[in-house]
Coordinates of C-alpha atoms and ligand atoms in Angstrom, one line a residue:
X2 CA 0.0 0.0 0.0
X3 CA 1.4 3.4 -0.8
X4 CA 1.6 6.3 1.6
X5 CA -1.5 8.4 1.0
X6 CA -0.3 11.1 3.5
X7 CA 2.0 12.5 0.9
X8 CA 0.2 12.7 -2.4
X9 CA 2.4 13.1 -5.5
X10 CA 1.8 15.7 -8.2
X11 CA 3.5 15.2 -11.6
X12 CA 3.7 18.5 -13.4
X13 CA 4.8 19.0 -17.0
X14 CA 6.2 22.4 -18.0
X15 CA 7.1 23.3 -14.4
X16 CA 10.0 25.7 -15.4
X17 CA 7.8 28.7 -15.8
X18 CA 4.3 30.3 -15.7
X19 CA 1.3 28.1 -14.8
X20 CA 3.4 24.9 -14.2
X21 CA 5.8 26.7 -11.9
X22 CA 2.9 28.3 -10.0
X23 CA 1.3 24.9 -9.6
X24 CA 4.6 23.6 -8.1
X25 CA 4.5 26.4 -5.5
X26 CA 0.8 25.9 -4.7
X27 CA 1.0 22.2 -4.2
X28 CA 4.3 22.4 -2.3
X29 CA 2.6 24.9 0.1
X30 CA 0.0 22.2 0.8
X31 CA 2.6 19.6 1.5
X32 CA 2.4 17.6 -1.8
X33 CA 5.4 15.7 -3.1
X34 CA 6.4 16.9 -6.5
X35 CA 7.7 15.5 -9.8
X36 CA 8.7 18.5 -11.8
X37 CA 9.5 18.3 -15.5
X38 CA 10.5 20.5 -18.4
X39 CA 13.4 21.0 -20.8
X40 CA 15.3 23.7 -19.0
X41 CA 17.4 21.8 -16.4
X42 CA 18.8 24.9 -14.7
X43 CA 15.3 26.2 -13.9
X44 CA 14.3 22.8 -12.6
X45 CA 17.3 22.7 -10.3
X46 CA 16.5 26.2 -9.0
X47 CA 12.9 25.2 -8.4
X48 CA 14.0 22.1 -6.6
X49 CA 16.3 24.1 -4.4
X50 CA 13.6 26.5 -3.6
X51 CA 11.0 23.9 -2.7
X52 CA 12.8 20.9 -1.2
X53 CA 13.0 22.5 2.2
X54 CA 9.2 22.2 2.2
X55 CA 8.4 19.0 0.4
X56 CA 10.2 16.1 -1.4
X57 CA 10.9 17.1 -5.0
X58 CA 12.1 15.0 -7.9
X59 CA 13.0 16.7 -11.1
X60 CA 13.3 15.2 -14.6
X61 CA 14.7 17.2 -17.5
X62 CA 12.6 16.1 -20.5
X63 CA 10.9 17.1 -23.7
X64 CA 7.4 15.8 -23.7
X65 CA 7.6 15.2 -27.5
X66 CA 10.3 12.6 -26.8
X67 CA 8.2 9.5 -26.1
X68 CA 11.2 7.4 -24.9
X69 CA 12.5 10.1 -22.6
X70 CA 9.0 10.4 -21.1
X71 CA 8.9 6.6 -20.6
X72 CA 12.4 6.6 -19.1
X73 CA 11.5 9.4 -16.7
X74 CA 8.4 7.7 -15.5
X75 CA 10.0 4.2 -15.3
X76 CA 12.9 5.6 -13.2
X77 CA 10.8 7.6 -10.7
X78 CA 12.2 7.0 -7.2
X79 CA 9.9 4.8 -5.1
X80 CA 8.7 7.8 -3.0
X81 CA 7.3 9.4 -6.2
X82 CA 6.0 6.3 -8.0
X83 CA 2.4 6.5 -6.7
X84 CA 1.2 9.5 -8.6
X85 CA -2.0 11.1 -7.4
X86 CA -2.2 14.0 -9.8
X87 CA -1.0 14.6 -13.3
X88 CA -1.0 18.2 -14.5
X89 CA -0.5 18.2 -18.2
X90 CA 0.6 21.8 -18.6
X91 CA 3.6 21.8 -21.0
X92 CA 2.5 23.6 -24.2
X93 CA 3.1 26.5 -26.4
X94 CA 1.7 28.7 -29.2
X95 CA 4.0 29.8 -32.1
X96 CA 3.0 32.7 -34.3
X97 CA -0.1 34.8 -34.5
X98 CA -0.2 35.7 -38.2
X99 CA -2.7 34.4 -40.7
X100 CA -2.9 30.7 -41.4
X101 CA -1.9 31.2 -45.1
X102 CA 1.4 32.8 -44.0
X103 CA 2.2 30.4 -41.1
X104 CA 5.4 28.5 -40.8
X105 CA 4.5 24.8 -41.2
X106 CA 7.3 23.9 -38.8
X107 CA 5.6 26.0 -36.1
X108 CA 2.3 24.1 -36.8
X109 CA 4.1 20.8 -36.4
X110 CA 5.8 21.8 -33.2
X111 CA 2.5 22.9 -31.6
X112 CA 0.9 19.6 -32.6
X113 CA 3.9 17.6 -31.4
X114 CA 4.0 19.4 -28.0
X115 CA 0.4 20.2 -27.2
X116 CA -1.2 17.0 -28.6
X117 CA 1.4 14.3 -28.9
X118 CA 3.4 15.3 -25.9
X119 CA 0.3 15.5 -23.7
X120 CA -0.8 12.1 -25.1
X121 CA 2.6 10.6 -24.4
X122 CA 2.6 11.6 -20.7
X123 CA -1.0 10.7 -20.2
X124 CA -0.8 7.2 -21.7
X125 CA 2.3 6.4 -19.6
X126 CA 0.9 7.7 -16.3
X127 CA -2.7 6.5 -16.5
X128 CA -1.9 3.0 -15.1
X129 CA -0.2 4.7 -12.1
X130 CA -3.2 6.9 -11.6
X131 CA -5.6 4.0 -11.8
X132 CA -3.4 2.1 -9.3
X133 CA -3.7 5.1 -6.9
X134 CA -7.5 4.9 -7.4
X135 CA -10.3 7.2 -6.2
X136 CA -9.2 10.8 -5.8
X137 CA -6.5 10.5 -8.5
X138 CA -6.8 13.3 -11.0
X139 CA -5.6 14.4 -14.4
X140 CA -5.8 18.1 -15.1
X141 CA -5.2 18.9 -18.7
X142 CA -4.4 22.6 -19.3
X143 CA -6.6 23.5 -22.3
X144 CA -7.4 27.0 -23.3
X145 CA -10.3 29.3 -24.2
X146 CA -8.6 29.1 -27.6
X147 CA -10.0 25.6 -27.9
X148 CA -13.5 27.0 -28.0
X149 CA -13.2 30.5 -29.3
X150 CA -11.8 31.1 -32.8
X151 CA -9.7 34.2 -33.4
X152 CA -7.5 35.4 -36.2
X153 CA -4.1 33.7 -35.9
X154 CA -5.5 31.0 -33.6
X155 CA -5.4 28.3 -36.3
X156 CA -3.4 25.3 -35.1
X157 CA -2.9 26.5 -31.5
X158 CA -6.7 26.7 -30.9
X159 CA -7.2 23.4 -32.7
X160 CA -4.6 21.6 -30.4
X161 CA -6.5 22.9 -27.4
X162 CA -9.8 21.6 -28.9
X163 CA -8.1 18.3 -29.0
X164 CA -7.1 18.6 -25.3
X165 CA -10.7 19.3 -24.4
X166 CA -12.2 16.3 -26.3
X167 CA -9.4 14.0 -25.2
X168 CA -10.1 14.9 -21.6
X169 CA -13.7 14.0 -22.0
X170 CA -13.0 10.7 -23.8
X171 CA -10.3 9.6 -21.3
X172 CA -12.7 10.4 -18.5
X173 CA -15.1 7.9 -20.0
X174 CA -12.5 5.1 -19.6
X175 CA -10.9 5.8 -16.3
X176 CA -14.0 7.0 -14.3
X177 CA -14.8 3.4 -13.2
X178 CA -11.4 3.4 -11.4
X179 CA -12.2 6.6 -9.6
X180 CA -9.8 8.7 -11.7
X181 CA -11.0 12.1 -12.5
X182 CA -10.2 14.2 -15.6
X183 CA -10.6 17.9 -16.0
X184 CA -10.0 20.3 -18.9
X185 CA -8.8 23.5 -17.1
X186 CA -9.1 26.2 -19.8
X187 CA -7.5 29.5 -19.0
X188 CA -7.8 32.7 -20.9
X189 CA -5.1 35.5 -21.0
X190 CA -2.5 34.6 -18.4
X191 CA 0.7 36.7 -18.0
X192 CA 3.6 34.3 -18.3
X193 CA 6.3 33.6 -20.9
X194 CA 3.6 32.2 -23.2
X195 CA 3.4 35.4 -25.4
X196 CA 7.1 35.8 -25.5
X197 CA 7.4 32.3 -26.8
X198 CA 4.6 32.8 -29.2
X199 CA 6.2 36.0 -30.5
X200 CA 9.6 34.4 -30.7
X201 CA 11.3 36.7 -28.2
X202 CA 9.8 40.0 -29.4
X203 CA 9.4 41.9 -26.1
X204 CA 7.8 44.9 -27.7
X205 CA 4.8 42.8 -28.7
X206 CA 4.6 41.3 -25.3
X207 CA 4.6 44.6 -23.5
X208 CA 1.9 45.9 -25.8
X209 CA -0.3 42.8 -25.3
X210 CA -0.5 43.1 -21.6
X211 CA -0.5 47.0 -21.4
X212 CA -3.5 48.4 -19.6
X213 CA -4.9 44.9 -18.7
X214 CA -5.2 43.0 -15.5
X215 CA -4.4 39.6 -17.0
X216 CA -4.7 36.4 -15.0
X217 CA -1.5 35.5 -13.2
X218 CA -0.2 31.9 -13.2
X219 CA -1.0 31.6 -9.5
X220 CA -4.7 32.3 -10.3
X221 CA -4.7 29.1 -12.5
X222 CA -2.7 27.2 -10.0
X223 CA -5.3 28.0 -7.4
X224 CA -8.0 26.5 -9.6
X225 CA -5.9 23.4 -10.2
X226 CA -5.5 23.0 -6.4
X227 CA -9.2 23.4 -5.9
X228 CA -10.0 20.7 -8.5
X229 CA -7.5 18.2 -7.0
X230 CA -8.7 18.8 -3.5
X231 CA -12.4 18.2 -4.1
X232 CA -14.0 15.2 -2.6
X233 CA -13.1 12.0 -4.5
X234 CA -16.6 11.7 -6.0
X235 CA -16.5 15.1 -7.6
X236 CA -15.2 15.6 -11.1
X237 CA -15.0 19.1 -12.7
X238 CA -15.3 18.3 -16.3
X239 CA -14.3 21.6 -17.7
X240 CA -13.4 24.9 -16.0
X241 CA -12.9 28.0 -18.1
X242 CA -11.2 30.9 -16.4
X243 CA -10.6 34.4 -17.8
X244 CA -9.7 37.8 -16.5
X245 CA -12.5 40.3 -16.3
X246 CA -10.7 42.4 -18.9
X247 CA -11.0 39.7 -21.5
X248 CA -14.3 40.0 -23.3
X249 CA -15.9 38.5 -26.4
X250 CA -15.8 40.4 -29.7
X251 CA -18.8 40.8 -32.0
X252 CA -18.9 38.9 -35.3
X253 CA -16.8 40.5 -38.0
X254 CA -18.8 40.9 -41.1
X255 CA -16.9 41.0 -44.4
X256 CA -18.6 43.4 -46.8
X257 CA -18.3 43.6 -50.5
X258 CA -17.1 47.2 -51.3
X259 CA -18.4 47.3 -54.8
Ligands
NDP21 P1 5.0 29.4 -20.3 O1 5.7 29.6 -21.6 O2 5.4 30.3 -19.2 O3 5.3 27.9 -19.8 C1 5.2 26.8 -20.7 C2 5.9 25.6 -20.1 O4 5.8 24.5 -21.0 C3 7.4 25.8 -19.8 O5 7.6 25.3 -18.5 C4 8.1 25.0 -20.8 O6 9.2 24.5 -20.3 C5 7.1 23.9 -21.1 N1 7.3 23.2 -22.4 C6 7.1 23.8 -23.6 N2 7.4 22.9 -24.6 C7 7.8 21.8 -23.9 C8 8.3 20.5 -24.3 N3 8.4 20.2 -25.6 N4 8.6 19.6 -23.4 C9 8.5 19.9 -22.1 N5 8.0 21.0 -21.6 C10 7.7 22.0 -22.5 O7 3.5 29.4 -20.6 P2 2.2 29.2 -19.7 O8 2.6 28.8 -18.3 O9 1.3 30.3 -19.9 O10 1.6 27.9 -20.4 C11 1.3 26.7 -19.8 C12 0.1 26.0 -20.5 O11 -1.0 26.9 -20.4 C13 0.3 25.8 -22.0 O12 -0.2 24.5 -22.3 C14 -0.5 26.9 -22.6 O13 -1.0 26.5 -23.9 C15 -1.6 27.0 -21.6 N6 -2.3 28.3 -21.6 C16 -1.7 29.5 -21.5 C17 -2.4 30.7 -21.5 C18 -1.8 32.0 -21.4 O14 -2.4 33.0 -21.8 N7 -0.5 32.1 -20.9 C19 -3.9 30.6 -21.6 C20 -4.4 29.3 -21.9 C21 -3.7 28.2 -21.8 P3 10.7 24.3 -21.0 O15 10.8 25.4 -22.0 O16 11.7 24.4 -19.9 O17 10.6 22.9 -21.6
8X3_22 C1 -3.9 31.2 -24.6 C2 -5.0 32.0 -24.5 O1 -6.4 33.8 -25.7 O2 -4.0 33.9 -26.0 O3 -4.3 29.8 -24.6 O4 -5.2 32.1 -27.1 S1 -5.2 33.0 -25.9

């Protein structure tokens, strides 16, 4: 029997933004943490910052590398093997120009990371979550972009629509084992997300957040914590969270000038 006093959260993309905020939130509540991402230095820094509070294991990995994910999961130290919570957070958008001008390599990378990477981690950890049983949870970080089309959203939004439907479908299969699955769909959140999307162009990032009160990563981490801490019989299917400043736009009508 595993030790249920120290639940284990496995977080992908813990090196910044929402994933990092989740690491802090769950550490504050005494959870053991498995933190993953590609940037090893950041993982080490996070481990140093948190391991005085809770046990922390870090694994430097790219979620698109199926074998690396398998190795990381297979070689989890025994204290971290019984995973209670998977937060599938690693993801990115690349570019915001029109579809017809997009770089196909960017499209492939979004699909590889947001879809295939998420699928890799999920498939490999589901048996562990099922073993943990009632109360175990998968939180997939979707996006409002999976529901709401906008110019330049093309493949990014479509990957998040995948995340939503995948969450529902997996839930159908694992529910009988007491495992819960949630699509947690944030709106505008101030993190490195836009800097990555705009390929390091700080001026666009500054303009994007100017005059707004965007969500902060900790706002989403708080929701993730709430979802994971609900009684074991409660499954939030989808939770969409936006800042007050982010509103819908009216339909754009294209008119014939002639
Ligand atoms: P950040 O750019 O701050 O964080 C993204 C994280 O994903 C980083 O830790 C990064 O780590 C990791 N990551 C990216 N690619 C890979 C990869 N191939 N393998 C492993 N890890 C990877 O952005 P956010 O925190 O905002 O984004 C987190 C999630 O939230 C994403 O799925 C995003 O789509 C979603 N989201 C974000 C919103 C926003 O407005 N910010 C709104 C809605 C959803 P590293 O580079 O070290 O690998
Ligand atoms: C990110 C939210 O609105 O920038 O998923 O697409 S948005």
